[in-house]
Every structure is written in C-alpha cells, then in structure tokens.
Tab-separated table of C-alpha atoms and ligand atoms in Angstrom:
chain	number	residue	atom	x	y	z
K	3	MET	CA	35.188	-8.607	2.606
K	4	THR	CA	33.990	-10.835	5.609
K	5	THR	CA	33.155	-14.658	4.759
K	6	ILE	CA	29.967	-14.104	6.539
K	7	LYS	CA	27.000	-15.991	5.169
K	8	ILE	CA	23.374	-15.497	5.224
K	9	ASN	CA	21.071	-18.766	5.658
K	10	GLY	CA	19.279	-19.552	2.987
K	11	GLN	CA	16.904	-21.620	3.952
K	12	ARG	CA	15.863	-19.342	7.002
K	13	LEU	CA	15.117	-16.963	4.139
K	14	TRP	CA	13.278	-19.882	2.183
K	15	ASP	CA	11.467	-20.883	5.021
K	16	SER	CA	10.506	-16.885	6.004
K	17	LEU	CA	9.266	-16.523	1.963
K	18	MET	CA	7.207	-19.569	2.206
K	19	GLU	CA	5.256	-18.634	5.312
K	20	MET	CA	4.683	-15.203	4.522
K	21	GLY	CA	3.503	-16.399	1.066
K	22	GLU	CA	0.745	-17.852	2.953
K	23	ILE	CA	-0.574	-14.688	3.534
K	24	GLY	CA	-2.913	-14.380	0.559
K	25	GLY	CA	-2.230	-17.679	-0.587
K	26	THR	CA	-4.008	-18.917	-3.899
K	27	GLU	CA	-4.732	-21.987	-5.243
K	28	LYS	CA	-2.778	-21.551	-8.304
K	29	GLY	CA	0.178	-21.037	-5.387
K	30	GLY	CA	0.211	-17.354	-6.095
K	31	VAL	CA	-0.384	-14.572	-3.287
K	32	CYS	CA	-2.906	-11.743	-3.512
K	33	ARG	CA	-2.253	-9.303	-1.078
K	34	LEU	CA	-3.457	-6.140	-2.070
K	35	ALA	CA	-2.064	-2.819	-0.343
K	36	LEU	CA	-3.605	-1.747	3.036
K	37	THR	CA	-6.234	-5.092	3.255
K	38	ASP	CA	-6.434	-7.329	5.754
K	39	LEU	CA	-4.459	-9.596	4.690
K	40	ASP	CA	-1.773	-6.725	4.000
K	41	LYS	CA	-1.916	-6.106	8.149
K	42	GLN	CA	-1.182	-9.638	8.501
K	43	GLY	CA	1.722	-9.968	6.524
K	44	ARG	CA	2.886	-6.390	8.048
K	45	ASP	CA	2.298	-7.817	11.631
K	46	LEU	CA	4.350	-11.287	10.669
K	47	PHE	CA	7.146	-8.910	9.737
K	48	VAL	CA	7.178	-6.451	12.571
K	49	SER	CA	7.176	-10.031	14.832
K	50	TRP	CA	10.025	-11.301	13.042
K	51	CYS	CA	12.201	-8.029	13.260
K	52	LYS	CA	11.056	-7.755	17.110
K	53	GLU	CA	12.564	-11.084	17.790
K	54	ALA	CA	15.896	-9.856	15.771
K	55	GLY	CA	16.190	-7.255	18.767
K	56	CYS	CA	14.827	-4.444	16.106
K	57	THR	CA	13.272	-1.226	16.778
K	58	VAL	CA	10.290	-0.918	14.363
K	59	ARG	CA	8.678	2.674	13.358
K	60	VAL	CA	6.016	3.456	11.405
K	61	ASP	CA	5.741	6.554	8.624
K	62	LYS	CA	2.633	8.722	8.199
K	63	MET	CA	2.597	6.636	4.906
K	64	GLY	CA	2.724	3.372	6.745
K	65	ASN	CA	6.602	2.632	5.460
K	66	ILE	CA	7.939	0.527	8.247
K	67	PHE	CA	11.955	0.787	9.539
K	68	ALA	CA	13.495	-2.168	11.487
K	69	ARG	CA	16.405	-0.706	12.863
K	70	ARG	CA	19.377	-2.680	14.310
K	71	ALA	CA	22.013	-0.577	16.320
K	72	GLY	CA	25.370	-0.220	15.490
K	73	ARG	CA	27.672	1.385	16.712
K	74	ASP	CA	27.723	4.888	15.792
K	75	ASN	CA	23.721	5.420	15.976
K	76	SER	CA	24.065	8.884	14.978
K	77	LEU	CA	25.568	8.129	11.418
K	78	PRO	CA	22.705	7.893	8.515
K	79	PRO	CA	21.433	4.363	8.355
K	80	VAL	CA	22.195	1.884	5.414
K	81	VAL	CA	18.687	0.730	4.701
K	82	MET	CA	17.338	-2.323	2.633
K	83	GLY	CA	13.745	-2.813	1.875
K	84	SER	CA	11.494	-3.053	-0.945
K	85	HIS	CA	7.428	-3.813	-0.921
K	86	LEU	CA	4.662	-6.197	0.786
K	87	ASP	CA	1.755	-5.838	-1.044
K	88	THR	CA	1.247	-7.556	-4.120
K	89	GLN	CA	-0.497	-7.558	-7.905
K	90	PRO	CA	-3.769	-9.482	-7.757
K	91	THR	CA	-2.544	-12.469	-9.376
K	92	GLY	CA	1.095	-11.471	-7.958
K	93	GLY	CA	3.717	-14.244	-6.755
K	94	LYS	CA	6.008	-14.750	-3.515
K	95	PHE	CA	8.578	-13.030	-4.159
K	96	ASP	CA	7.627	-10.098	-5.878
K	97	GLY	CA	9.033	-7.233	-3.339
K	98	ILE	CA	8.973	-9.490	-0.318
K	99	TYR	CA	12.296	-11.227	-1.480
K	100	GLY	CA	13.592	-7.954	-0.970
K	101	VAL	CA	11.738	-7.243	2.347
K	102	LEU	CA	12.644	-10.589	3.802
K	103	SER	CA	16.441	-10.419	2.323
K	104	GLY	CA	16.945	-7.455	4.855
K	105	LEU	CA	15.507	-9.581	7.484
K	106	GLU	CA	17.850	-12.240	6.629
K	107	VAL	CA	20.808	-9.760	6.632
K	108	ILE	CA	19.901	-9.059	10.058
K	109	ARG	CA	19.624	-12.327	11.487
K	110	ALA	CA	22.556	-13.369	9.957
K	111	LEU	CA	24.757	-10.624	11.513
K	112	ASN	CA	23.183	-11.281	14.723
K	113	ASP	CA	23.664	-14.925	14.530
K	114	GLN	CA	27.484	-14.278	13.689
K	115	GLY	CA	27.592	-11.237	15.963
K	116	ILE	CA	28.665	-8.655	13.881
K	117	GLU	CA	28.913	-5.124	14.860
K	118	THR	CA	28.436	-2.515	12.133
K	119	GLU	CA	29.400	0.802	12.581
K	120	ALA	CA	26.321	2.614	11.158
K	121	PRO	CA	22.713	1.414	12.145
K	122	ILE	CA	21.040	-0.579	9.096
K	123	GLU	CA	17.823	-0.744	8.838
K	124	ALA	CA	15.347	-3.315	6.857
K	125	SER	CA	11.937	-1.432	5.274
K	126	VAL	CA	8.822	-1.857	3.667
K	127	TRP	CA	7.162	0.651	1.356
K	128	THR	CA	3.220	0.695	1.231
K	129	ASN	CA	1.778	0.435	-1.744
K	130	GLU	CA	4.449	-0.113	-4.432
K	131	GLU	CA	2.388	-1.679	-7.066
K	132	GLY	CA	-0.084	1.048	-7.567
K	133	SER	CA	-2.401	-2.151	-8.273
K	134	ARG	CA	-5.665	-1.041	-5.461
K	135	PHE	CA	-4.177	2.373	-5.220
K	136	PRO	CA	-2.633	3.898	-8.399
K	137	PRO	CA	-0.052	5.204	-8.935
K	138	ALA	CA	2.639	2.854	-7.903
K	139	MET	CA	5.267	3.663	-5.630
K	140	VAL	CA	3.583	6.312	-4.055
K	141	ALA	CA	4.753	5.956	-0.665
K	142	SER	CA	8.608	5.702	-1.384
K	143	GLY	CA	7.394	9.208	-3.759
K	144	VAL	CA	6.317	10.991	-0.723
K	145	PHE	CA	9.661	9.786	1.316
K	146	ALA	CA	11.531	11.133	-1.758
K	147	GLY	CA	9.415	14.598	-1.614
K	148	VAL	CA	8.023	13.649	-5.489
K	149	PHE	CA	4.692	14.270	-4.134
K	150	ASP	CA	3.553	16.064	-0.776
K	151	LEU	CA	1.949	13.811	1.854
K	152	GLU	CA	-1.778	14.874	1.394
K	153	TYR	CA	-1.587	13.732	-2.395
K	154	GLY	CA	-0.330	10.288	-1.098
K	155	LEU	CA	-2.972	9.908	1.661
K	156	SER	CA	-5.711	10.673	-0.711
K	157	ARG	CA	-4.897	7.912	-3.316
K	158	ALA	CA	-8.074	6.071	-3.581
K	159	ASP	CA	-8.829	3.110	-4.808
K	160	LEU	CA	-12.199	2.212	-7.288
K	161	ASP	CA	-13.801	1.902	-4.316
K	162	GLY	CA	-13.167	5.717	-3.056
K	163	LYS	CA	-11.614	4.716	-0.115
K	164	THR	CA	-7.981	6.159	0.426
K	165	MET	CA	-4.851	5.383	1.626
K	166	GLY	CA	-5.568	7.377	4.638
K	167	GLU	CA	-8.515	5.787	5.894
K	168	GLU	CA	-6.740	2.461	5.176
K	169	LEU	CA	-3.804	3.022	6.892
K	170	GLU	CA	-5.879	3.695	9.849
K	171	ARG	CA	-8.282	0.903	9.397
K	172	ILE	CA	-5.162	-1.375	9.569
K	173	GLY	CA	-3.457	-0.090	12.522
K	174	TYR	CA	-0.212	1.425	10.347
K	175	ALA	CA	-0.956	5.299	10.240
K	176	GLY	CA	2.394	5.443	11.716
K	177	GLU	CA	3.657	9.072	13.721
K	178	ASP	CA	6.933	9.723	12.567
K	179	GLU	CA	7.204	12.608	9.320
K	180	VAL	CA	7.547	10.759	5.940
K	181	GLY	CA	11.303	11.187	4.395
K	182	GLY	CA	13.533	14.310	5.895
K	183	ARG	CA	15.981	11.651	7.497
K	184	PRO	CA	19.056	11.014	5.266
K	185	PHE	CA	20.192	7.197	4.454
K	186	LYS	CA	23.969	6.329	3.766
K	187	ALA	CA	22.502	4.204	0.741
K	188	PHE	CA	19.746	2.242	-0.170
K	189	PHE	CA	19.611	-1.609	-1.450
K	190	GLU	CA	16.884	-3.374	-2.675
K	191	ALA	CA	16.843	-6.586	-3.485
K	192	HIS	CA	14.291	-8.024	-6.214
K	193	ILE	CA	13.573	-10.388	-8.925
K	194	GLU	CA	14.111	-9.579	-12.697
K	195	GLN	CA	11.066	-10.090	-13.570
K	196	GLY	CA	12.187	-11.021	-16.999
K	197	PRO	CA	13.952	-13.472	-18.804
K	198	ILE	CA	17.039	-12.121	-19.647
K	199	LEU	CA	19.166	-13.536	-16.181
K	200	GLU	CA	18.008	-16.726	-16.769
K	201	ASN	CA	18.398	-16.740	-20.430
K	202	GLU	CA	22.123	-15.687	-19.971
K	203	ASP	CA	22.322	-17.987	-16.933
K	204	THR	CA	23.424	-15.447	-14.794
K	205	THR	CA	22.924	-15.241	-11.093
K	206	ILE	CA	23.142	-11.601	-10.213
K	207	GLY	CA	21.886	-8.442	-12.138
K	208	VAL	CA	23.798	-5.225	-11.257
K	209	VAL	CA	21.245	-2.860	-11.794
K	210	THR	CA	22.531	0.401	-13.172
K	211	ASP	CA	19.356	1.876	-14.087
K	212	ALA	CA	15.530	1.788	-14.156
K	213	GLN	CA	13.184	2.739	-16.972
K	214	GLY	CA	10.709	5.616	-17.307
K	215	GLN	CA	7.449	4.834	-17.068
K	216	ARG	CA	4.041	7.136	-18.276
K	217	TRP	CA	0.669	5.697	-17.076
K	218	TYR	CA	-2.364	7.063	-18.621
K	219	GLU	CA	-6.144	6.581	-17.744
K	220	VAL	CA	-8.424	7.285	-20.986
K	221	THR	CA	-12.453	7.959	-20.876
K	222	LEU	CA	-14.107	7.392	-23.891
K	223	THR	CA	-18.091	8.251	-24.283
K	224	GLY	CA	-20.454	7.611	-27.014
K	225	GLN	CA	-23.812	6.834	-26.546
K	226	GLU	CA	-25.510	3.281	-25.111
K	227	SER	CA	-27.933	2.431	-27.662
K	228	HIS	CA	-29.688	-0.969	-28.828
K	229	ALA	CA	-27.719	-3.502	-30.580
K	230	GLY	CA	-30.550	-4.374	-32.720
K	231	PRO	CA	-32.260	-1.100	-34.512
K	232	THR	CA	-29.226	0.707	-34.341
K	233	PRO	CA	-27.719	1.181	-37.605
K	234	MET	CA	-23.762	0.772	-37.995
K	235	SER	CA	-23.657	4.056	-39.495
K	236	SER	CA	-25.002	6.111	-36.714
K	237	ARG	CA	-23.417	4.567	-33.655
K	238	LYS	CA	-21.314	6.376	-31.362
K	239	ASP	CA	-19.115	3.084	-29.730
K	240	ALA	CA	-17.041	3.714	-27.017
K	241	LEU	CA	-15.940	-0.019	-26.940
K	242	LEU	CA	-14.804	0.375	-30.771
K	243	GLY	CA	-12.947	3.934	-29.700
K	244	ALA	CA	-11.051	1.970	-27.063
K	245	ALA	CA	-10.000	-1.363	-29.382
K	246	ARG	CA	-8.876	0.857	-31.643
K	247	ILE	CA	-6.919	2.839	-28.989
K	248	VAL	CA	-5.459	-0.544	-27.091
K	249	ASP	CA	-4.127	-1.515	-31.594
K	250	GLN	CA	-2.415	2.123	-31.568
K	251	VAL	CA	-0.631	1.396	-28.239
K	252	ASN	CA	0.508	-2.094	-29.260
K	253	ARG	CA	1.811	-0.233	-32.455
K	254	ILE	CA	3.859	2.437	-31.024
K	255	GLY	CA	5.397	-0.232	-28.641
K	256	LEU	CA	6.266	-1.956	-31.670
K	257	ASP	CA	7.633	0.940	-33.627
K	258	ASN	CA	10.107	2.142	-30.151
K	259	ALA	CA	10.930	-1.810	-30.286
K	260	PRO	CA	12.960	-3.197	-28.750
K	261	LEU	CA	13.247	-1.194	-25.784
K	262	ALA	CA	9.765	0.109	-25.478
K	263	CYS	CA	7.034	-1.395	-23.181
K	264	ALA	CA	3.442	-0.427	-24.279
K	265	THR	CA	0.243	-1.826	-22.044
K	266	VAL	CA	-3.152	-1.279	-21.907
K	267	GLY	CA	-4.145	-3.683	-18.743
K	268	LEU	CA	-7.336	-2.313	-16.984
K	269	MET	CA	-10.637	-2.165	-18.865
K	270	ASN	CA	-14.191	-1.043	-17.615
K	271	VAL	CA	-16.938	-1.172	-20.242
K	272	PHE	CA	-20.200	0.571	-19.073
K	273	PRO	CA	-22.743	-1.148	-19.316
K	274	ASN	CA	-20.908	-4.203	-20.307
K	275	SER	CA	-24.380	-5.742	-21.681
K	276	ARG	CA	-23.912	-7.664	-24.588
K	277	ASN	CA	-26.788	-6.272	-26.773
K	278	VAL	CA	-26.040	-2.594	-25.343
K	279	ILE	CA	-23.648	-0.306	-27.503
K	280	PRO	CA	-21.618	0.217	-24.862
K	281	GLY	CA	-21.992	4.401	-24.209
K	282	GLU	CA	-18.956	4.639	-22.054
K	283	VAL	CA	-15.198	3.117	-21.491
K	284	PHE	CA	-12.561	3.667	-18.825
K	285	PHE	CA	-9.255	1.741	-19.699
K	286	THR	CA	-5.458	2.387	-18.076
K	287	VAL	CA	-2.150	2.864	-20.495
K	288	ASP	CA	1.207	1.890	-19.405
K	289	PHE	CA	4.329	3.257	-21.611
K	290	ARG	CA	7.741	2.556	-20.606
K	291	HIS	CA	11.090	3.319	-22.329
K	292	PRO	CA	15.030	3.940	-20.620
K	293	ASP	CA	15.150	6.934	-22.929
K	294	ASP	CA	13.362	10.281	-21.776
K	295	LYS	CA	12.911	11.483	-25.071
K	296	VAL	CA	11.647	8.556	-26.587
K	297	LEU	CA	9.256	7.788	-23.849
K	298	SER	CA	8.018	11.752	-24.604
K	299	ALA	CA	7.677	10.772	-27.982
K	300	MET	CA	5.653	8.076	-27.565
K	301	ASP	CA	3.508	10.232	-25.122
K	302	GLN	CA	3.051	12.826	-27.922
K	303	GLN	CA	1.982	9.805	-30.792
K	304	LEU	CA	-0.379	8.861	-28.084
K	305	GLN	CA	-2.434	11.952	-27.037
K	306	GLU	CA	-2.619	12.775	-31.013
K	307	ILE	CA	-3.835	9.211	-32.199
K	308	SER	CA	-6.416	8.824	-29.296
K	309	LYS	CA	-7.398	12.338	-30.025
K	310	ASN	CA	-8.353	11.452	-34.097
K	311	ILE	CA	-9.900	8.353	-33.098
K	312	ALA	CA	-12.380	9.851	-30.891
K	313	ASP	CA	-12.841	12.443	-33.495
K	314	GLU	CA	-13.917	9.837	-36.084
K	315	LEU	CA	-16.396	7.990	-33.680
K	316	GLY	CA	-17.728	11.050	-32.015
K	317	LEU	CA	-16.447	9.960	-29.032
K	318	GLU	CA	-15.733	12.429	-26.106
K	319	MET	CA	-12.806	11.894	-24.515
K	320	LYS	CA	-11.113	12.777	-21.225
K	321	PHE	CA	-7.435	11.841	-21.401
K	322	GLU	CA	-5.322	11.998	-18.359
K	323	GLN	CA	-1.587	11.140	-17.477
K	324	ILE	CA	-2.040	10.095	-13.977
K	325	TRP	CA	2.208	9.809	-13.381
K	326	TYR	CA	5.299	10.123	-15.058
K	327	SER	CA	7.985	8.614	-13.726
K	328	PRO	CA	11.643	9.487	-15.499
K	329	PRO	CA	14.463	7.098	-16.156
K	330	VAL	CA	16.457	5.995	-13.119
K	331	PRO	CA	20.499	5.984	-13.106
K	332	PHE	CA	21.520	4.401	-9.900
K	333	ASN	CA	24.474	5.502	-7.935
K	334	LYS	CA	27.754	4.585	-8.899
K	335	SER	CA	29.142	3.818	-5.477
K	336	CYS	CA	26.379	1.425	-4.546
K	337	VAL	CA	25.920	0.066	-7.682
K	338	ASP	CA	29.865	-0.873	-7.751
K	339	SER	CA	29.666	-2.612	-4.138
K	340	VAL	CA	26.641	-5.061	-5.842
K	341	ARG	CA	29.368	-5.500	-8.717
K	342	ASP	CA	32.267	-6.097	-6.388
K	343	ALA	CA	30.242	-8.326	-4.311
K	344	ALA	CA	28.955	-10.720	-6.994
K	345	GLU	CA	32.968	-10.722	-7.887
K	346	ALA	CA	34.022	-11.725	-4.143
K	347	ALA	CA	31.330	-14.235	-4.031
K	348	GLY	CA	32.654	-15.733	-7.355
K	349	LEU	CA	28.719	-15.330	-8.662
K	350	SER	CA	28.003	-14.855	-12.592
K	351	HIS	CA	26.534	-11.479	-13.115
K	352	ARG	CA	26.003	-9.021	-15.635
K	353	ASP	CA	24.924	-4.708	-15.890
K	354	ILE	CA	21.109	-4.576	-16.780
K	355	VAL	CA	18.520	-2.000	-17.001
K	356	SER	CA	15.377	-2.740	-14.542
K	357	GLY	CA	11.926	-2.846	-16.852
K	358	ALA	CA	10.217	-2.727	-14.061
K	359	GLY	CA	9.371	0.305	-11.552
K	360	HIS	CA	10.425	-0.127	-7.691
K	361	ASP	CA	10.796	1.781	-4.290
K	362	ALA	CA	14.607	2.650	-5.285
K	363	CYS	CA	13.959	4.606	-8.148
K	364	TYR	CA	12.837	7.496	-6.063
K	365	ILE	CA	14.499	6.723	-2.505
K	366	SER	CA	17.487	7.010	-5.574
K	367	ARG	CA	16.417	10.621	-5.664
K	368	VAL	CA	17.199	11.042	-1.615
K	369	ALA	CA	19.927	8.617	-1.190
K	370	PRO	CA	22.962	6.628	-3.094
K	371	THR	CA	20.976	3.508	-4.219
K	372	ALA	CA	21.534	0.332	-5.623
K	373	MET	CA	19.211	-2.916	-6.597
K	374	VAL	CA	20.338	-6.458	-6.805
K	375	PHE	CA	18.635	-8.820	-8.801
K	376	VAL	CA	18.318	-12.407	-9.487
K	377	PRO	CA	16.496	-14.410	-12.060
K	378	CYS	CA	13.086	-16.047	-12.101
K	379	GLU	CA	11.628	-18.495	-13.599
K	380	ASN	CA	10.823	-17.980	-17.077
K	381	GLY	CA	10.998	-14.355	-16.705
K	382	ILE	CA	7.590	-14.852	-15.514
K	383	SER	CA	6.221	-11.949	-12.595
K	384	HIS	CA	2.588	-10.389	-12.107
K	385	ASN	CA	1.475	-14.197	-12.278
K	386	GLU	CA	0.577	-16.473	-9.772
K	387	ALA	CA	3.283	-18.639	-11.037
K	388	GLU	CA	5.991	-16.633	-10.241
K	389	ASN	CA	8.902	-18.616	-8.940
K	390	ALA	CA	12.720	-18.434	-7.909
K	391	ASP	CA	15.456	-21.125	-7.410
K	392	PRO	CA	16.292	-21.070	-3.654
K	393	ALA	CA	20.333	-20.721	-4.631
K	394	HIS	CA	19.939	-17.913	-6.344
K	395	LEU	CA	17.715	-15.972	-3.913
K	396	GLU	CA	20.315	-16.918	-1.428
K	397	ALA	CA	23.374	-15.740	-3.825
K	398	GLY	CA	21.266	-12.603	-3.868
K	399	CYS	CA	20.797	-12.048	-0.379
K	400	ASN	CA	24.729	-12.708	0.219
K	401	VAL	CA	25.764	-9.678	-2.453
K	402	LEU	CA	22.885	-7.555	-0.555
K	403	LEU	CA	25.084	-8.397	2.499
K	404	GLN	CA	28.240	-7.747	1.475
K	405	ALA	CA	26.806	-4.498	-0.597
K	406	VAL	CA	25.450	-3.566	3.113
K	407	LEU	CA	28.856	-4.133	5.353
K	408	ASN	CA	30.536	-2.286	2.172
K	409	GLN	CA	28.656	0.657	3.071
K	410	ALA	CA	28.043	0.748	6.804
K	411	GLY	CA	31.399	0.011	7.793
B	519	LIG	O1	4.498	-1.928	-12.349
B	519	LIG	C1	5.771	-1.873	-12.282
B	519	LIG	O2	6.800	-1.958	-12.531
B	519	LIG	C2	5.999	-2.377	-10.771
B	519	LIG	O3	5.893	-3.518	-10.817
B	519	LIG	N1	4.959	-1.723	-10.045
B	520	LIG	MN1	8.243	-4.898	-7.298
B	521	LIG	MN1	5.579	-5.629	-8.720
C-alpha cells in the first residue's frame, strides 16, 4: 500500500462549492436531474476535471467520464463515480461525495506525480435519484444493458418532459454510445444514508451487497361528488382506498421486519378540494429487501390486498410495477480491495448491506464493482439536514484511492 493521501480540505471545499449550486435555505440542495442547476453542477465538475488534466467524454444518456491517462491506455480503465442529481429536499453529500471523491483521487495522484498502469476515470451517472424521471439509476441501467437507450431517453417527468429533450436542452446529449466498453473495476464512495456506522462508531462500511427494490405506481378511480349531500354508504372515495392501502404497505413492511422497507412517498389527490370526495388518487410504493424471495412475497401480498380494498370500495385500480432491481452481490476482489485499504489505513470498518440503490448496483452487472460507505450524521439523508464529518469523508476517499490503485496497478 502506498503512503499517498488525498487532500481532505480540498475535498471538503469542493463539496461545499458544489453544494452552493441549488443550495437551499435549510442548508440542503435541490438540484433535480437535467435542470439548469444540474447543468451548472455538471459544468463545474467538467471544468475542475479539465483543470486536473483529464479528457472528458459524455455519452448519449449524459453520463460524464473524466479520464486520467495511465502508462498503457489500451487497458480498460478503473472507474470511480456516483451522481450529481439530488432529491428535492436533498443534501450536499448523497452522490456528490462519490463524484468529488473520484476527482480528489485524480487531483492527489497529480500532486504526487503517481502514474498508474491503467487509465482511471471519474464519472457522473445521470438521474440516479429517479425523483424527477422515474425509475432510479436509469442511465447506469442503460450503460449496463438493463434498459435500452430509447427507454432511457423517453423517461418523462410529471410535466411530460423527456430525458432526451432535457439532455439536449442543457447540452449534455453526448455522442458516445452508452455502455459496451469494459471497466477494469468500478468503485462508488457514498454516505451510508442510515444509522449503522455512526451507531457503531465505525468509519468505513465495506459494502458487500445492495438490497433489491420494487417500485409501483397505483391509480385508484372512484367518483368525485359533493362532500355534503352524498351519504357515506354510497361513496366511491379514492382517497379512502389509498389510505387503506398505505396502511397495508406499512404492515407488509413491519411483517417482514427487520430487513424489509416499505414506503409510500408520492401521492396526488384529484381534485384535491376540501368539500369534494376525491375521484382519483395516484400514488407510488417503494419496497426493498436483501432477499429476493421475500421481496416477491411482499409483491404478491401488495397486489392481493390492493385489489381487495379497491373491490370493497367499488374503486377501479390501475396497478403497475414500474421497476424491479434485484438484490446485488458486489465483486469479491473489489470488496476485498476496500476492506484491505481500510485495514491498512488502520480505520475501523465493518461489512454492510446497502439499504439504498446506487449506480454501482447496475454497473456491477458489467464490471467488477464495490462501494465504500462512510457515516452520515444521525443516519439522515434525502433530507436537507444531511451532514457528514470531514474526517470520515477524507478517510473514505483515502480508502477509495487505495482500492483504485490496487486495481489500476
Ligand atoms: O432510492 C434510492 O435508493 C436511491 O437514493 N436512488
Ligand atoms: Mn445516492
Ligand atoms: Mn439518493
């Protein structure tokens, strides 16, 4: 293991500067995929990479690859990266930490004149969050061949704008084909977004797996009618149906505790007027579990229960699973590189399963992949209060550096 180190202050300063773009009153970040703010963040990252001597390429899904040449550039690159898009009430670290850690590794190698055998790349994956354009991780999914390019470019937001149109508009509809080029390895540094590392006072999470996810969209249609003269017995109340299903989603999660997660995060009520019985409700369901069998049992239960509730209340139901991402085991040799790097640096570490989805989950289908986790304050993320300790961020980036050097030679 070499003794070269990254510059923690420079990493922190870059995170703070990037966090200004879309910065919110409460200290969070709102930089939704392919908005003008996302463009600004991308432009800043590209300018930093060019200053660091990288050549920058963009593919047709807007994925960005900043390449630092190695001795033998015919070799497949070792790639680091994550995402720059955030949740509407996101933070400064989710995704951004992994992107700017990749840049910091390149900056540190430059400072200390280190040459690697294989080239290395810092990457940005478009629309990881899936908040504006569902599903999540769609651009890394196209890269991994899970979705075709047409599907990726046609993902639309609630206003009907597609990713293809927005990529053109912000100038990130690149020329390069998406995927089909080998990586020697892929590493993603990320905050844990949960409480385990902090509770155990552990600095590094050696991510062995990521749990599976199923996303659903449900539309219940009843009958708008007057909240006054309509007797309770003759109502077709779509919101009542949605409320009962929301309760059942929660119960399915609790019944499969402690590893299951079940969330209804988005709901639109129509016409959303206080004295009209709601005629239509649209809502989403997010199921997660590390065991695929349990995840499909949860899926069965949800379908059955939703249908019974809709039938009982005389509602029509459109029930669609829009996304399924199976549980992911990461590559043993890459996971070992992360664990060895933490060990060599004398950092406390523990194996951990990722509760969140990441671009690494899809990239692991086409390249040996692993992740490095660091704690975040109170385990909070997808929240403007998201915070992390500069010392942890520095430690995680040093582990990333060593893992990359281990693979890049
Ligand atoms: O939802 C997730 O797990 C990720 O933050 N997109
Ligand atoms: Mn993320
Ligand atoms: Mn996220």
